[in-house]
């Protein structure tokens, strides 16, 4: 009988399984002994070898089903090196996504030059195709949610970067398409695989999960971070507006969890190891760029510690602010901010004692910058209304 092309792909792939889970599955499925399964798992992640194991007796576990194709890649020069955006092909759901059998997930490799002069890459991964949160400034938000990715599809982005594009990232940030807290089980499983010492072996301190401010998810992930081996996971919050009126007008999620609720959840985030929470602020002309906004940011950040005369006032600094110039989405009602206004806003923040840094814009030309990930083909077909539930 021919195999159903829509059968759950990657089901038995190492991409979605920790080494222990893979070993158990290989034994159960094809009677493979532990040493060969372990060797295959290591080879698959370390050298990209998909032929190291033969799982007998099982069609669904053939090696062809272990990886996903890179369907396109684009490169753009930036001052710190080449930015590489690549697209991984995944399957849609044949029952309710007519015309969307083939979905695309986008990932970006962003170069950084460290203080020692070495170039490293940060991989920005997607956790969903589209996003249900509907933030007005975000390209992905305009698509609505098509579907969440499985853990294997998330890890496939690391595998494709490392073994197909040929760039092994030092850091991973969940800042591509989608809201990780809306797909938390798969995000947690993906991180378990990424940090497996027989697999990608990413230090958990090099992984950051960015959220729109889903407080339920922040709390659940915080519980996980209290477990052994998870303490140093990074968290980023997309603040984007420092008062409830403005925030609700650009981020519908704020109507469900307001700034006070988000601030409380961040203060409860476990940081035994001194982890700082990263607060992201997309500067949008005419929306959130006045001196008053800068003052409100300082108020929001006061409980996390502010600087006085360049020194930390009171307790240790628990949060840092990342200022991101708005990258106009397609059909954007707002332009990008001018260089002067970004400099001015940063100067206000620093003057107010906020530990703030500016994020340089990379990959804007190819729509590979933050908030510009989204497929033109899929856009406009809002399959799931952009609403926030829960
Ligand atoms: N859903 C998560 C992670 C993906 S968005 C979140 O919202 O945090 C990743 C980052 O891109 C967020 O900080 C978001 O505020 C930012 N972003 C979205 N649209 C943007 C745009 N048009 N220009 C610049 N940054 C944008
Ligand atoms: Fe979703 Fe994040 Fe974009 Fe908001 S900013 S629509 S949460 S991807």
Coordinates of C-alpha atoms and ligand atoms in Angstrom, one line a residue:
X1 CA 0.0 0.0 0.0
X2 CA 1.4 3.4 -0.9
X3 CA 2.3 5.5 2.0
X4 CA -0.1 8.4 2.8
X5 CA 1.9 11.5 1.9
X6 CA 0.1 13.3 4.6
X7 CA 1.0 10.9 7.3
X8 CA 2.6 12.8 10.2
X9 CA 6.0 13.5 8.8
X10 CA 9.1 13.4 11.0
X11 CA 7.2 11.3 13.6
X12 CA 10.2 9.1 14.3
X13 CA 12.9 11.5 13.2
X14 CA 15.6 12.3 15.8
X15 CA 14.7 16.0 15.2
X16 CA 11.8 15.8 17.6
X17 CA 13.2 13.3 20.1
X18 CA 15.9 13.5 22.8
X19 CA 18.5 10.8 22.6
X20 CA 16.8 8.7 25.2
X21 CA 13.5 9.0 23.4
X22 CA 15.1 8.1 20.1
X23 CA 16.8 5.1 21.6
X24 CA 13.6 3.9 23.1
X25 CA 11.7 4.5 19.8
X26 CA 14.3 2.7 17.6
X27 CA 14.2 -0.3 19.9
X28 CA 10.5 -0.5 19.9
X29 CA 10.1 0.2 16.3
X30 CA 12.8 -1.9 14.8
X31 CA 14.6 -3.7 17.6
X32 CA 17.7 -1.6 17.1
X33 CA 20.2 -2.0 20.0
X34 CA 21.1 1.0 22.1
X35 CA 24.7 1.5 20.9
X36 CA 23.7 1.7 17.2
X37 CA 20.7 3.9 17.9
X38 CA 22.9 6.3 20.0
X39 CA 25.6 6.3 17.3
X40 CA 23.0 7.1 14.7
X41 CA 21.5 9.9 16.7
X42 CA 25.0 11.5 17.3
X43 CA 26.0 11.2 13.6
X44 CA 22.7 12.7 12.5
X45 CA 23.1 15.8 14.6
X46 CA 26.9 16.1 14.6
X47 CA 27.7 15.4 11.0
X48 CA 24.3 15.5 9.3
X49 CA 24.5 11.8 8.5
X50 CA 21.1 10.5 7.7
X51 CA 22.3 7.0 6.8
X52 CA 23.9 5.8 10.0
X53 CA 21.0 3.6 10.9
X54 CA 18.7 1.3 9.2
X55 CA 15.4 0.9 11.0
X56 CA 14.2 -2.4 9.7
X57 CA 10.6 -3.5 9.7
X58 CA 9.2 0.0 9.5
X59 CA 8.2 1.9 6.4
X60 CA 7.2 5.0 8.3
X61 CA 10.6 5.2 9.9
X62 CA 12.6 5.4 6.6
X63 CA 15.4 7.9 6.6
X64 CA 13.8 10.0 3.9
X65 CA 11.3 11.1 6.5
X66 CA 13.9 12.4 8.9
X67 CA 14.6 15.8 7.5
X68 CA 12.8 18.7 5.8
X69 CA 13.9 20.5 2.6
X70 CA 15.3 24.0 2.4
X71 CA 13.2 25.3 -0.5
X72 CA 14.8 28.7 -0.8
X73 CA 17.6 30.8 0.7
X74 CA 18.5 34.5 0.3
X75 CA 21.6 36.3 1.4
X76 CA 22.2 40.0 2.2
X77 CA 25.3 41.8 3.2
X78 CA 25.4 43.6 6.6
X79 CA 28.3 45.4 8.3
X80 CA 28.9 42.3 10.4
X81 CA 28.6 39.7 7.7
X82 CA 26.1 38.0 5.5
X83 CA 22.6 37.6 6.8
X84 CA 21.0 34.4 5.5
X85 CA 17.3 33.9 5.4
X86 CA 16.1 30.4 4.5
X87 CA 12.8 28.7 4.0
X88 CA 12.0 25.2 5.2
X89 CA 9.1 23.4 3.5
X90 CA 6.6 21.7 5.8
X91 CA 3.2 20.1 5.1
X92 CA -0.1 21.7 5.7
X93 CA -3.2 19.9 6.8
X94 CA -5.2 18.5 3.9
X95 CA -8.5 18.6 5.6
X96 CA -9.0 22.3 6.3
X97 CA -6.2 24.0 4.6
X98 CA -7.2 23.4 1.0
X99 CA -4.6 25.1 -1.2
X100 CA -2.1 25.2 1.6
X101 CA -0.7 21.7 1.3
X102 CA 2.8 23.1 1.3
X103 CA 3.7 25.6 4.0
X104 CA 6.8 27.5 4.4
X105 CA 8.6 28.4 7.6
X106 CA 11.2 31.1 7.7
X107 CA 14.4 31.3 9.7
X108 CA 17.2 33.8 9.7
X109 CA 20.9 33.5 10.4
X110 CA 22.2 36.8 11.8
X111 CA 25.9 37.5 12.0
X112 CA 27.4 39.2 15.0
X113 CA 31.0 40.3 15.6
X114 CA 31.9 39.8 19.3
X115 CA 34.2 42.1 21.2
X116 CA 37.1 39.7 20.5
X117 CA 36.4 40.2 16.8
X118 CA 35.1 36.7 16.1
X119 CA 32.0 36.3 14.0
X120 CA 29.2 34.2 15.4
X121 CA 25.7 33.6 14.2
X122 CA 22.4 33.8 15.9
X123 CA 19.6 31.6 14.5
X124 CA 16.2 33.2 14.6
X125 CA 13.6 30.3 14.5
X126 CA 9.9 30.2 13.9
X127 CA 7.6 28.4 16.3
X128 CA 4.4 28.7 14.2
X129 CA 3.3 29.3 10.6
X130 CA 1.7 32.7 11.1
X131 CA 0.6 34.0 14.4
X132 CA -2.8 34.5 16.2
X133 CA -1.7 37.5 18.2
X134 CA -2.4 40.1 15.6
X135 CA 0.1 42.7 16.6
X136 CA -0.5 45.6 14.1
X137 CA 3.1 46.3 13.4
X138 CA 4.1 42.8 12.6
X139 CA 4.2 41.1 9.2
X140 CA 3.6 37.6 10.6
X141 CA 0.6 39.0 12.6
X142 CA -1.1 39.9 9.4
X143 CA -1.2 36.3 8.3
X144 CA -3.3 35.0 11.2
X145 CA -2.3 31.6 12.5
X146 CA -2.1 28.8 10.0
X147 CA -0.7 26.2 12.4
X148 CA 1.8 25.6 15.2
X149 CA 5.0 23.7 14.4
X150 CA 5.9 20.4 15.9
X151 CA 9.1 20.2 18.0
X152 CA 10.8 18.3 15.1
X153 CA 9.9 21.2 12.7
X154 CA 11.4 23.7 15.1
X155 CA 14.6 21.6 15.5
X156 CA 14.7 21.1 11.7
X157 CA 15.5 24.8 11.4
X158 CA 18.7 24.3 13.4
X159 CA 19.6 21.1 11.4
X160 CA 19.1 22.9 8.1
X161 CA 21.1 25.9 9.2
X162 CA 24.0 23.7 10.4
X163 CA 24.0 20.9 7.8
X164 CA 22.4 22.4 4.7
X165 CA 23.3 26.1 4.9
X166 CA 26.6 25.2 6.6
X167 CA 26.4 27.7 9.5
X168 CA 26.3 26.3 13.0
X169 CA 24.6 29.0 15.2
X170 CA 26.0 30.0 18.6
X171 CA 22.7 31.3 19.8
X172 CA 19.0 30.5 19.1
X173 CA 16.2 33.0 19.6
X174 CA 12.5 32.3 19.2
X175 CA 11.9 35.5 17.4
X176 CA 10.8 34.3 14.0
X177 CA 7.2 33.7 13.0
X178 CA 4.8 32.9 15.8
X179 CA 4.2 33.2 19.5
X180 CA 6.2 30.5 21.3
X181 CA 3.9 30.6 24.4
X182 CA 1.0 29.7 22.1
X183 CA 2.9 26.4 21.3
X184 CA 4.7 25.9 24.5
X185 CA 4.7 22.1 24.7
X186 CA 6.5 21.8 21.4
X187 CA 8.8 24.7 22.2
X188 CA 9.9 23.0 25.4
X189 CA 10.4 19.7 23.7
X190 CA 12.4 21.4 20.9
X191 CA 14.7 23.0 23.5
X192 CA 15.1 19.6 25.2
X193 CA 16.4 18.3 21.9
X194 CA 18.5 21.3 21.2
X195 CA 20.3 21.0 24.5
X196 CA 20.7 17.2 24.4
X197 CA 24.4 16.5 24.7
X198 CA 24.2 13.7 22.2
X199 CA 22.4 16.0 19.8
X200 CA 22.9 19.8 19.0
X201 CA 24.3 20.3 22.5
X202 CA 23.3 24.0 22.7
X203 CA 23.9 25.5 26.1
X204 CA 20.5 26.5 27.4
X205 CA 22.0 29.9 28.2
X206 CA 22.3 30.5 24.5
X207 CA 18.6 30.0 23.9
X208 CA 16.1 32.8 24.3
X209 CA 12.3 32.6 24.1
X210 CA 10.6 35.8 23.1
X211 CA 7.0 36.4 24.0
X212 CA 4.3 38.9 23.3
X213 CA 3.4 38.8 27.0
X214 CA 1.2 35.7 27.4
X215 CA 1.3 35.5 31.1
X216 CA 0.1 31.9 31.4
X217 CA 3.0 30.8 29.2
X218 CA 5.6 32.9 31.1
X219 CA 4.4 31.2 34.3
X220 CA 4.5 27.7 32.8
X221 CA 7.9 28.2 31.3
X222 CA 9.1 29.7 34.6
X223 CA 8.2 26.4 36.2
X224 CA 10.3 24.5 33.7
X225 CA 13.2 26.9 34.2
X226 CA 13.2 26.0 37.9
X227 CA 14.2 22.4 36.9
X228 CA 17.8 21.2 36.8
X229 CA 19.4 21.9 33.5
X230 CA 17.1 24.7 32.6
X231 CA 18.0 27.6 34.9
X232 CA 19.8 29.7 32.4
X233 CA 17.2 29.8 29.6
X234 CA 16.7 33.4 28.3
X235 CA 13.4 35.2 28.3
X236 CA 12.5 38.3 26.2
X237 CA 9.3 40.3 26.4
X238 CA 8.0 42.4 23.6
X239 CA 6.9 45.5 25.4
X240 CA 6.5 47.8 22.5
X241 CA 4.3 50.3 24.4
X242 CA 4.7 51.3 28.0
X243 CA 1.0 52.2 28.9
X244 CA -2.1 50.1 28.5
X245 CA -3.9 52.3 26.1
X246 CA -1.2 52.5 23.5
X247 CA -0.2 48.8 24.1
X248 CA -3.8 47.6 23.6
X249 CA -4.1 49.6 20.4
X250 CA -1.2 47.9 18.8
X251 CA -1.1 44.5 20.7
X252 CA -4.5 42.9 21.3
X253 CA -3.0 40.5 23.8
X254 CA -2.7 43.5 26.2
X255 CA -6.5 43.4 26.7
X256 CA -6.2 39.9 28.2
X257 CA -3.0 40.5 30.2
X258 CA -2.2 44.1 30.9
X259 CA 1.1 45.7 31.7
X260 CA 0.7 45.2 35.5
X261 CA 0.1 41.4 35.0
X262 CA 3.1 41.1 32.6
X263 CA 5.3 43.0 35.0
X264 CA 4.3 40.8 37.9
X265 CA 5.0 37.6 35.8
X266 CA 8.5 38.9 34.9
X267 CA 9.3 39.7 38.5
X268 CA 8.5 36.2 39.3
X269 CA 10.6 34.7 36.5
X270 CA 13.3 32.6 38.3
X271 CA 16.7 34.2 38.0
X272 CA 18.8 32.3 40.5
X273 CA 21.7 32.5 38.1
X274 CA 21.4 36.2 37.6
X275 CA 19.7 36.0 34.2
X276 CA 18.4 39.2 32.9
X277 CA 15.1 39.4 31.1
X278 CA 15.4 41.2 27.8
X279 CA 12.7 43.8 27.2
X280 CA 12.2 44.6 23.5
X281 CA 10.8 47.8 22.3
X282 CA 10.0 48.4 18.6
X283 CA 10.2 52.1 18.0
X284 CA 7.3 53.2 15.7
X285 CA 7.1 56.8 14.5
X286 CA 4.1 58.6 15.9
X287 CA 3.0 55.6 18.0
X288 CA 5.4 55.1 20.9
X289 CA 8.3 57.5 20.4
X290 CA 7.8 60.5 22.7
X291 CA 9.7 61.5 25.8
X292 CA 6.6 60.6 27.8
X293 CA 6.9 57.0 26.4
X294 CA 10.6 56.9 27.5
X295 CA 9.5 58.0 31.0
X296 CA 6.9 55.3 31.2
X297 CA 9.4 52.7 30.1
X298 CA 11.6 53.8 33.0
X299 CA 8.7 53.4 35.4
X300 CA 7.9 49.9 34.0
X301 CA 11.6 49.0 34.5
X302 CA 12.1 50.5 37.9
X303 CA 11.4 47.4 39.9
X304 CA 14.0 45.6 37.8
X305 CA 16.7 48.2 38.7
X306 CA 17.7 51.4 37.1
X307 CA 21.1 53.0 36.7
X308 CA 22.1 56.1 38.6
X309 CA 25.2 57.9 37.3
X310 CA 26.0 54.8 35.3
X311 CA 25.8 52.6 38.4
X312 CA 23.0 50.2 39.5
X313 CA 20.7 51.8 42.0
X314 CA 19.6 49.3 44.6
X315 CA 19.5 45.7 43.7
X316 CA 21.1 44.0 40.7
X317 CA 19.9 44.9 37.3
X318 CA 17.3 42.3 36.3
X319 CA 16.3 43.5 32.9
X320 CA 17.8 45.3 29.9
X321 CA 16.0 47.1 27.1
X322 CA 16.6 46.4 23.5
X323 CA 15.5 49.2 21.2
X324 CA 14.5 48.0 17.8
X325 CA 13.8 50.5 15.0
X326 CA 10.5 49.6 13.3
X327 CA 10.9 47.7 10.0
X328 CA 7.9 48.6 7.9
X329 CA 5.8 45.6 7.1
X330 CA 4.1 45.3 3.7
X331 CA 1.4 48.0 3.3
X332 CA 2.6 49.5 6.5
X333 CA 0.7 52.6 7.8
X334 CA 4.0 53.8 9.5
X335 CA 7.4 54.6 8.1
X336 CA 10.7 53.4 9.6
X337 CA 11.9 55.8 12.3
X338 CA 14.7 58.3 11.3
X339 CA 18.2 57.7 12.7
X340 CA 17.9 60.9 14.7
X341 CA 14.7 59.8 16.4
X342 CA 16.2 56.5 17.3
X343 CA 19.3 58.2 18.8
X344 CA 17.1 60.7 20.6
X345 CA 14.9 58.0 22.1
X346 CA 17.9 56.0 23.2
X347 CA 19.4 59.1 24.8
X348 CA 16.2 59.8 26.8
X349 CA 16.2 56.2 28.0
X350 CA 19.8 56.3 29.1
X351 CA 19.3 59.7 30.8
X352 CA 16.4 58.1 32.7
X353 CA 18.6 55.3 34.0
X354 CA 17.3 52.6 31.7
X355 CA 20.0 50.1 30.7
X356 CA 19.2 50.2 27.0
X357 CA 20.9 49.1 23.8
X358 CA 20.0 49.6 20.2
X359 CA 19.6 46.6 17.9
X360 CA 21.0 47.2 14.5
X361 CA 18.8 46.5 11.6
X362 CA 19.9 43.7 9.4
X363 CA 18.2 42.1 6.4
X364 CA 15.6 44.7 5.9
X365 CA 15.9 44.6 2.1
X366 CA 14.9 40.9 1.9
X367 CA 12.1 41.2 4.5
X368 CA 14.2 39.0 6.7
X369 CA 14.3 41.5 9.6
X370 CA 12.3 41.2 12.8
X371 CA 8.6 41.3 12.2
X372 CA 9.0 40.9 8.5
X373 CA 8.8 37.2 8.3
X374 CA 5.7 36.1 6.5
X375 CA 4.8 34.6 3.3
X376 CA 3.2 36.7 0.6
X377 CA 1.5 33.7 -0.8
X378 CA -0.2 32.9 2.5
X379 CA -0.9 36.5 3.5
X380 CA -4.4 37.7 3.1
X381 CA -5.8 34.3 3.7
X382 CA -6.8 34.7 7.3
X383 CA -7.7 31.2 8.2
X384 CA -7.8 31.8 11.9
X385 CA -9.0 35.1 13.2
X386 CA -6.3 37.1 14.9
X387 CA -7.7 36.9 18.4
X388 CA -6.3 36.1 21.8
X389 CA -8.0 33.5 23.9
X390 CA -7.1 31.7 27.1
Ligands
LIG1 N1 5.9 36.4 19.1 C1 7.1 36.7 19.8 C2 8.3 36.4 19.0 C3 8.3 36.7 17.5 S1 8.3 38.4 17.2 C4 7.1 38.1 20.2 O1 6.2 38.9 19.8 O2 7.9 38.4 21.1 C5 10.0 38.9 17.5 C6 10.2 40.3 17.7 O3 10.0 41.1 16.5 C7 9.3 40.9 18.8 O4 10.0 41.6 19.7 C8 8.4 41.9 18.0 O5 8.0 42.9 18.8 C9 9.4 42.3 16.9 N2 8.7 42.9 15.7 C10 7.5 42.5 15.2 N3 7.3 43.3 14.2 C11 8.3 44.1 14.0 C12 8.6 45.1 13.0 N4 7.8 45.3 12.0 N5 9.8 45.8 13.1 C13 10.6 45.5 14.1 N6 10.4 44.5 15.0 C14 9.3 43.8 15.0
LIG2 FE1 2.9 37.3 16.8 FE2 5.1 38.3 17.9 FE3 4.2 39.2 15.5 FE4 2.9 39.8 17.7 S1 5.0 40.4 17.2 S2 2.0 39.1 15.8 S3 3.1 37.9 18.9 S4 5.0 37.1 16.0

